[in-house]
Short mmCIF file of C-alpha atoms in Angstrom, two decimals:
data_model
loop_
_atom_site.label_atom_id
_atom_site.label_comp_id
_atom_site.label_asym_id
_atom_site.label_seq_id
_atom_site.Cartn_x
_atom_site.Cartn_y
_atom_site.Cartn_z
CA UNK A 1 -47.79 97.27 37.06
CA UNK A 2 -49.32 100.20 38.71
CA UNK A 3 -49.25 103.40 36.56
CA UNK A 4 -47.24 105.70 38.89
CA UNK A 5 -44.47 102.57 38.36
CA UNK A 6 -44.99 102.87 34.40
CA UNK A 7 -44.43 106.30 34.59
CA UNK A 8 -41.33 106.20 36.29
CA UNK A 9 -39.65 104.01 34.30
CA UNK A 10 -40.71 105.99 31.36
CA UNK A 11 -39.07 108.69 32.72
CA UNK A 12 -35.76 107.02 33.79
CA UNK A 13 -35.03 105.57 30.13
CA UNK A 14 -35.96 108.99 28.58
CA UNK A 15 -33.47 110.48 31.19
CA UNK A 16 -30.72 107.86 30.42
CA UNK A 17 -31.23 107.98 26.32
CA UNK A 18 -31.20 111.74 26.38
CA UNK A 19 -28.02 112.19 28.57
CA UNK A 20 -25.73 109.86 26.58
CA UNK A 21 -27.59 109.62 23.34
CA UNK A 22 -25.17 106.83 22.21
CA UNK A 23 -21.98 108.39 23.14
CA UNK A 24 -19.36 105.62 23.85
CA UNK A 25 -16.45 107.88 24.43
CA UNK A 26 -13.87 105.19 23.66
CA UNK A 27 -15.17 104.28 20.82
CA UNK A 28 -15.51 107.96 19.53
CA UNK A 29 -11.85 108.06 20.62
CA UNK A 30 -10.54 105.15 18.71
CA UNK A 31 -12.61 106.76 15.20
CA UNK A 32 -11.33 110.43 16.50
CA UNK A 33 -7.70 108.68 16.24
CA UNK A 34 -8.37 107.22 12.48
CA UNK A 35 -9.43 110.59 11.12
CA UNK A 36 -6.45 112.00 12.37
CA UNK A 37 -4.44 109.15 10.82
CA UNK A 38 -6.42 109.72 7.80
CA UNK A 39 -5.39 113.42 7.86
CA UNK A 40 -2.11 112.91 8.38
CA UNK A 41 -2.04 110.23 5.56
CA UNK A 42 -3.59 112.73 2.68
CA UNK A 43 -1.78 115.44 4.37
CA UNK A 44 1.46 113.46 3.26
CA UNK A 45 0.46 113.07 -0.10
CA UNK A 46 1.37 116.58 -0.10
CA UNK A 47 -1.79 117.67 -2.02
CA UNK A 48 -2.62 120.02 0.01
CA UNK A 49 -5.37 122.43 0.24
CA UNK A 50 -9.33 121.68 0.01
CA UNK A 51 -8.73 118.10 1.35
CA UNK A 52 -6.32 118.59 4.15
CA UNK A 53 -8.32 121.73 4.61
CA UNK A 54 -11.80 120.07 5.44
CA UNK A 55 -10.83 118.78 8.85
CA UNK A 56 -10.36 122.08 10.21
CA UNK A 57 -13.15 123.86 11.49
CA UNK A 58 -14.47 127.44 10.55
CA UNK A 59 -12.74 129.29 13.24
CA UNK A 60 -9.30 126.95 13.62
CA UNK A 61 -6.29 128.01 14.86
CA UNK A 62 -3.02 126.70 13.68
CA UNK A 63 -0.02 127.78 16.14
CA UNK A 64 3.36 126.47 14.33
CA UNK A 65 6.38 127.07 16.00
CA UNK A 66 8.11 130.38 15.38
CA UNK A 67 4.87 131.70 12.87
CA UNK A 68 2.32 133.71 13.26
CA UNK A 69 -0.73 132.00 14.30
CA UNK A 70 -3.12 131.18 11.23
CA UNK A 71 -6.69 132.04 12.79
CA UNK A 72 -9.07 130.66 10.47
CA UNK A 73 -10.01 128.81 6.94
CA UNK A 74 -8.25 131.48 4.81
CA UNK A 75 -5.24 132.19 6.92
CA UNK A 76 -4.63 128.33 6.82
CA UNK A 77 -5.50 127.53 3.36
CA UNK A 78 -2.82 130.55 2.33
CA UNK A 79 -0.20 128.35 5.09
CA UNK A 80 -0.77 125.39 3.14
CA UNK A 81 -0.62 126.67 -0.24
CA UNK A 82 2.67 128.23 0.79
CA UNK A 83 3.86 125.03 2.44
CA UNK A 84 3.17 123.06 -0.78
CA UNK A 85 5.21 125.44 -3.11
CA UNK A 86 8.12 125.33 -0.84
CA UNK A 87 10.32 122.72 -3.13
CA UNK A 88 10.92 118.97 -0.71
CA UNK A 89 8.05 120.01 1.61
CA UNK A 90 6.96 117.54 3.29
CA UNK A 91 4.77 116.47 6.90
CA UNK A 92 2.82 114.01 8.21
CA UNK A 93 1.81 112.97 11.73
CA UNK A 94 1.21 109.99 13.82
CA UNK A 95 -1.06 110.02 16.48
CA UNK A 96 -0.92 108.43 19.75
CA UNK A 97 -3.97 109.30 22.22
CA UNK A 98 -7.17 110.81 22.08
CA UNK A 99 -9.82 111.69 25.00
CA UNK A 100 -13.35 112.39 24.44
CA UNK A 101 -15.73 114.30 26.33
CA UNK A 102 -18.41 112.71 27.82
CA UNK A 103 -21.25 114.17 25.78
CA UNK A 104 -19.22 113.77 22.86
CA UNK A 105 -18.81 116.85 21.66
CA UNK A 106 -15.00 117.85 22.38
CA UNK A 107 -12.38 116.14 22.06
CA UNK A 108 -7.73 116.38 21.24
CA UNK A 109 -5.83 113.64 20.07
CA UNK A 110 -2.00 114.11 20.16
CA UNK A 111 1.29 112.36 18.92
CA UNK A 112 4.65 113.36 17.07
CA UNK A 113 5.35 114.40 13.63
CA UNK A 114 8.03 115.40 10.92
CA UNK A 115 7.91 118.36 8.66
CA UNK A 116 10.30 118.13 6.08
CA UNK A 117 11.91 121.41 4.42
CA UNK A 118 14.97 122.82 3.11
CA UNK A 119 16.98 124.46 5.34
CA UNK A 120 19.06 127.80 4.46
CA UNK A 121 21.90 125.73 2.45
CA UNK A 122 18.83 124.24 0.62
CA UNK A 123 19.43 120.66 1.92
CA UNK A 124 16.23 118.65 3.47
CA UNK A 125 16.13 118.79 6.89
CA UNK A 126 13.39 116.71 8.49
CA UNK A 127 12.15 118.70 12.03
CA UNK A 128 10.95 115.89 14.48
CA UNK A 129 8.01 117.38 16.82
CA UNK A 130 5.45 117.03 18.83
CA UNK A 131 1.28 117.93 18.88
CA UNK A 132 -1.98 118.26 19.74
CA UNK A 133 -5.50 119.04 17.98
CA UNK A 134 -8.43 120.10 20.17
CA UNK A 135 -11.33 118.68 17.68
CA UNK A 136 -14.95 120.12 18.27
CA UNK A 137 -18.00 118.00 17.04
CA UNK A 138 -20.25 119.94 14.57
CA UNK A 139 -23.41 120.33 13.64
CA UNK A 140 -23.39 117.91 10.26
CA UNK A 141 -21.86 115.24 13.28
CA UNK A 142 -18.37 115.86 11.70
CA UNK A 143 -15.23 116.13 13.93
CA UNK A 144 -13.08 119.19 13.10
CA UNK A 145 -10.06 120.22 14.48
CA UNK A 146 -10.40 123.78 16.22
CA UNK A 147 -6.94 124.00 17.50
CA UNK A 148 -3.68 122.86 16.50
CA UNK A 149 -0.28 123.24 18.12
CA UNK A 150 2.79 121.71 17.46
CA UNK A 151 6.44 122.32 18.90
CA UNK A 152 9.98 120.80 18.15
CA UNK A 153 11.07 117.77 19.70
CA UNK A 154 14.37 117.49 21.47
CA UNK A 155 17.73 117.52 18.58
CA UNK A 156 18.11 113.87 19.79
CA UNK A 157 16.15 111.60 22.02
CA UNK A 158 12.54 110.16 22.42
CA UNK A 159 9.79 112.55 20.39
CA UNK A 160 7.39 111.39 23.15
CA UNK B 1 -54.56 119.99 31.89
CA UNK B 2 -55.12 116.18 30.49
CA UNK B 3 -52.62 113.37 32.18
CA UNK B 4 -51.06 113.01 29.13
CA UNK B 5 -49.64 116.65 29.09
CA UNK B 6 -48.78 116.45 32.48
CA UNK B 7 -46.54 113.45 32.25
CA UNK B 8 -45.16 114.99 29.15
CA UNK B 9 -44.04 118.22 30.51
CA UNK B 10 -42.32 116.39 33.58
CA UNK B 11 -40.40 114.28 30.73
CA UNK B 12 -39.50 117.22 29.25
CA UNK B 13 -38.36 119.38 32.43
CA UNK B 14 -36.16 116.24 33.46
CA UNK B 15 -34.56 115.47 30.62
CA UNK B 16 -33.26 119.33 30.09
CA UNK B 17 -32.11 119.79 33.57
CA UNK B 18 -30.58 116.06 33.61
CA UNK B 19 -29.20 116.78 30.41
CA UNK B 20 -27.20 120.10 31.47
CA UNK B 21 -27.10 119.73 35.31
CA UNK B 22 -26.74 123.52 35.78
CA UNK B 23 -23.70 123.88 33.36
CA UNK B 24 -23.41 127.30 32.16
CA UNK B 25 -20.67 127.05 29.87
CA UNK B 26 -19.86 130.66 29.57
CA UNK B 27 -20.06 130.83 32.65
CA UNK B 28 -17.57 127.97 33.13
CA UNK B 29 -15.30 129.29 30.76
CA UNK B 30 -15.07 132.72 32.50
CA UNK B 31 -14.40 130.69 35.71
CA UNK B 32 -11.79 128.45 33.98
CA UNK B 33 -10.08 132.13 32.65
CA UNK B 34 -9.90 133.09 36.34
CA UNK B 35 -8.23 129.51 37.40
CA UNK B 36 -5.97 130.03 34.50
CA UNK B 37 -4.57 133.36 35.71
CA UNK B 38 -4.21 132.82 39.22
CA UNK B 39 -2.32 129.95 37.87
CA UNK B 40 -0.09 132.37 36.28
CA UNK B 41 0.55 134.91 38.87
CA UNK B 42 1.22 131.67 41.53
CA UNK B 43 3.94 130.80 38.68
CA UNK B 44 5.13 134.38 38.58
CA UNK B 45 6.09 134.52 42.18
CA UNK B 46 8.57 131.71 41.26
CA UNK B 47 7.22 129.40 44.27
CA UNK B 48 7.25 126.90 41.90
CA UNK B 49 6.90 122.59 43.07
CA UNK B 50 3.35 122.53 45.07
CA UNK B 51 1.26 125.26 44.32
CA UNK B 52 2.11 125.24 40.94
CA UNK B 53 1.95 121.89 40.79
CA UNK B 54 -1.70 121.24 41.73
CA UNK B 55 -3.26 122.66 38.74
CA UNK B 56 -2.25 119.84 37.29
CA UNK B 57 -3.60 116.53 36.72
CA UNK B 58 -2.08 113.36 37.98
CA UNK B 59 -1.09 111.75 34.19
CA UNK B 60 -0.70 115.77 32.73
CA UNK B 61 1.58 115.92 29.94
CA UNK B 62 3.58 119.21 29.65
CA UNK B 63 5.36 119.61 26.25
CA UNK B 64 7.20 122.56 25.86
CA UNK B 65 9.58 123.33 22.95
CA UNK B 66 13.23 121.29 22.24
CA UNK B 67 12.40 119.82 25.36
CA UNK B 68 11.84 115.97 26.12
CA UNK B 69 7.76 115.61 27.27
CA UNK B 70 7.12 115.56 31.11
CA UNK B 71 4.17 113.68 32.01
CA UNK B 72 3.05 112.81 35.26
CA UNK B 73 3.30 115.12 38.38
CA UNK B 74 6.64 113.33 39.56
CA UNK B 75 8.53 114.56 36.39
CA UNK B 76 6.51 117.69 36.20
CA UNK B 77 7.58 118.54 39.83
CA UNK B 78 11.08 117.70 38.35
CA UNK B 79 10.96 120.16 35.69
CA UNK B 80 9.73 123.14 38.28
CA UNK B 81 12.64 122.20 40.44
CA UNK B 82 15.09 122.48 37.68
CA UNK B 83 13.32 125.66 36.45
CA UNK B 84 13.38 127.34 40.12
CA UNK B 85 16.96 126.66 40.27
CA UNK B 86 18.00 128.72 36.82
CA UNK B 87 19.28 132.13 38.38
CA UNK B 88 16.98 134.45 36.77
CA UNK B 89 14.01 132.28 35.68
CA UNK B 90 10.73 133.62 35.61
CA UNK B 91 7.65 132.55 33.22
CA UNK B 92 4.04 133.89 32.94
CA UNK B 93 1.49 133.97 30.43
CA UNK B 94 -1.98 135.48 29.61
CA UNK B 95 -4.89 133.61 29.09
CA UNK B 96 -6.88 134.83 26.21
CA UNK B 97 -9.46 132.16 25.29
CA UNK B 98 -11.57 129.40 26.61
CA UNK B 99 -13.77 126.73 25.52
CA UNK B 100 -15.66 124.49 27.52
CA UNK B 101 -17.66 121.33 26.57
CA UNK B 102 -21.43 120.81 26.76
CA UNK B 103 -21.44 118.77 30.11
CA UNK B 104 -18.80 120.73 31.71
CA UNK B 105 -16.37 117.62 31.62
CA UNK B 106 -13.79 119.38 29.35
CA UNK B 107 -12.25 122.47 28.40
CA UNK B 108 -8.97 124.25 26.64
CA UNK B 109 -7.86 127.43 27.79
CA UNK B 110 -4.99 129.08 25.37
CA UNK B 111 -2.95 132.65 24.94
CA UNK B 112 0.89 133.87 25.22
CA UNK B 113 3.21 133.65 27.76
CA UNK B 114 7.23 134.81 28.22
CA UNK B 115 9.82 132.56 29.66
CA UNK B 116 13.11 134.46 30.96
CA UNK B 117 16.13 132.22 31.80
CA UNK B 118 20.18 133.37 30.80
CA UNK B 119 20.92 132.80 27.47
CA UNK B 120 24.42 130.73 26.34
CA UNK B 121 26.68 134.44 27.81
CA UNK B 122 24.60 133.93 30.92
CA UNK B 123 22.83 137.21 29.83
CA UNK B 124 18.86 136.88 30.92
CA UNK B 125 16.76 136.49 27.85
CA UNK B 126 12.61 136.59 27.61
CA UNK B 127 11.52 134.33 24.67
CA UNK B 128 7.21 135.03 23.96
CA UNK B 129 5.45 131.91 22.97
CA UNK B 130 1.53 130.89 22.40
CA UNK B 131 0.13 128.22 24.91
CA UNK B 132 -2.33 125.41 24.81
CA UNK B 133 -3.68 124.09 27.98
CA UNK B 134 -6.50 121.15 27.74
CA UNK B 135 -8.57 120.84 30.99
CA UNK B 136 -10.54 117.84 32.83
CA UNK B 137 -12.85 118.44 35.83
CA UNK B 138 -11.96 115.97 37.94
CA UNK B 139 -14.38 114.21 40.76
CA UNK B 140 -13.67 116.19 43.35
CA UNK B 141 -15.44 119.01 40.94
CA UNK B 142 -11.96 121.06 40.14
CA UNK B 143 -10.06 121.75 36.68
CA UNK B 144 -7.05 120.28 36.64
CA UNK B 145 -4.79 120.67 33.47
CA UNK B 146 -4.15 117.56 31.42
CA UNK B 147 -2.21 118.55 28.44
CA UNK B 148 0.10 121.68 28.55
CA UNK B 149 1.91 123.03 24.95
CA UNK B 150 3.41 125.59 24.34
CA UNK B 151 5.83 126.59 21.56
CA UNK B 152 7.97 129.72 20.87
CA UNK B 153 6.06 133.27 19.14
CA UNK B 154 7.95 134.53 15.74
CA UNK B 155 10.84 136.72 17.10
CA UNK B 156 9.18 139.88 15.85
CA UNK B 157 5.16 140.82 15.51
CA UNK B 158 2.56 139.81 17.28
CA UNK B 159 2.60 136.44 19.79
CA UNK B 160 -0.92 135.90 19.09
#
């Protein structure tokens, strides 16, 4: 092989490794989707704060229908440890698609959910809805959610 | 220079402009602001179906509060129609973030908006919300939105 041909093909497979070190973006979708099924699932447990807290990242921001948006780690740890001493509380999620960028790095999955909660007689109500979770690979190669919004279904019919 | 430096620097010099192919990601995100707000003042006019309508993507999903999700263009051109047709509709909203990903694939723009339609005495009423809009750039090299939420602001204080 002549060496201007070696070099070439050096360069090519450097070029090809470096672009998409690895990323197969359905794959990263398919894990993206159990870590948000895994959320959901300790999330229900409703133990909330440092676990359900860790898939959030630094800056997050949690937009809730009707509440003031909780911009990062301390605003939503206080949400949660409100959420948890409201007596019946009770969410959890289940998602149902996920897109990844092509580098890997960004990413939202989206689905329905229920938040359970008494309403002003003090009965349970159970609030069907509807979100989505921007997630933004870190540095440590963790996926954390940077943005999460969610929004009441219809009173009756599909959630989706 | 020696060969061997040569060939490594033209590695090098590929692999960082193959690996970011002139993506300025600030510089995208300011762009993707701008897209966002002419988006908003084309809604404001209340010339809703086709101009509106292109800043979406084909399989868009628009999920807006108590109402059923609308995704693809043939329902979301079904939900401007009904929307043009309230007497006294009008939405807009403000754009007041953006992040876009590393290889300029992918991007979510968010920020407040109003929607005024009549309330149940047919009096008009302006409800502020928060918005999430998730954005793909598509072949032909423009943003087109791909998932759309928005939910309703606390009915006093601040939207955002």
């Amino acid at each position: 092989m002549a060496p201007r041909k070696v070099m070439s093909s050096t360069v090519v497979f450097l070029v090809a490794t470096a672009c998409s070190p690895g990323v197969d973006t359905a794959r990263e979708a398919q894990q993206l989707l159990e870590i948000d099924r895994a959320w959901a699932q300790i999330a229900a447990t409703g133990n909330m704060p440092d676990s359900v807290l860790s898939f959030w990242a630094e800056d997050a921001r949690v937009v809730l229908a009707g509440e003031p948006v909780f911009q990062g780690k301390a605003a939503i740890r206080e949400m949660l440890t409100d959420m948890a001493s409201v007596p019946g509380f009770h969410v959890t999620w289940t998602p149902e698609g996920a897109e990844v960028s092509v580098a890997g790095d960004f990413a939202y999955t989206f689905g329905s959910n229920e938040f359970t909660a008494p309403d002003s007689t003090g009965e349970l109500m159970t609030t069907k809805g509807r979100y989505i979770t921007v997630w933004r690979k870190e540095a440590d190669g963790r996926w954390r959610c940077v943005m999460d919004y969610t929004n009441p279904a219809p009173a009756e019919g599909p959630t989706q």
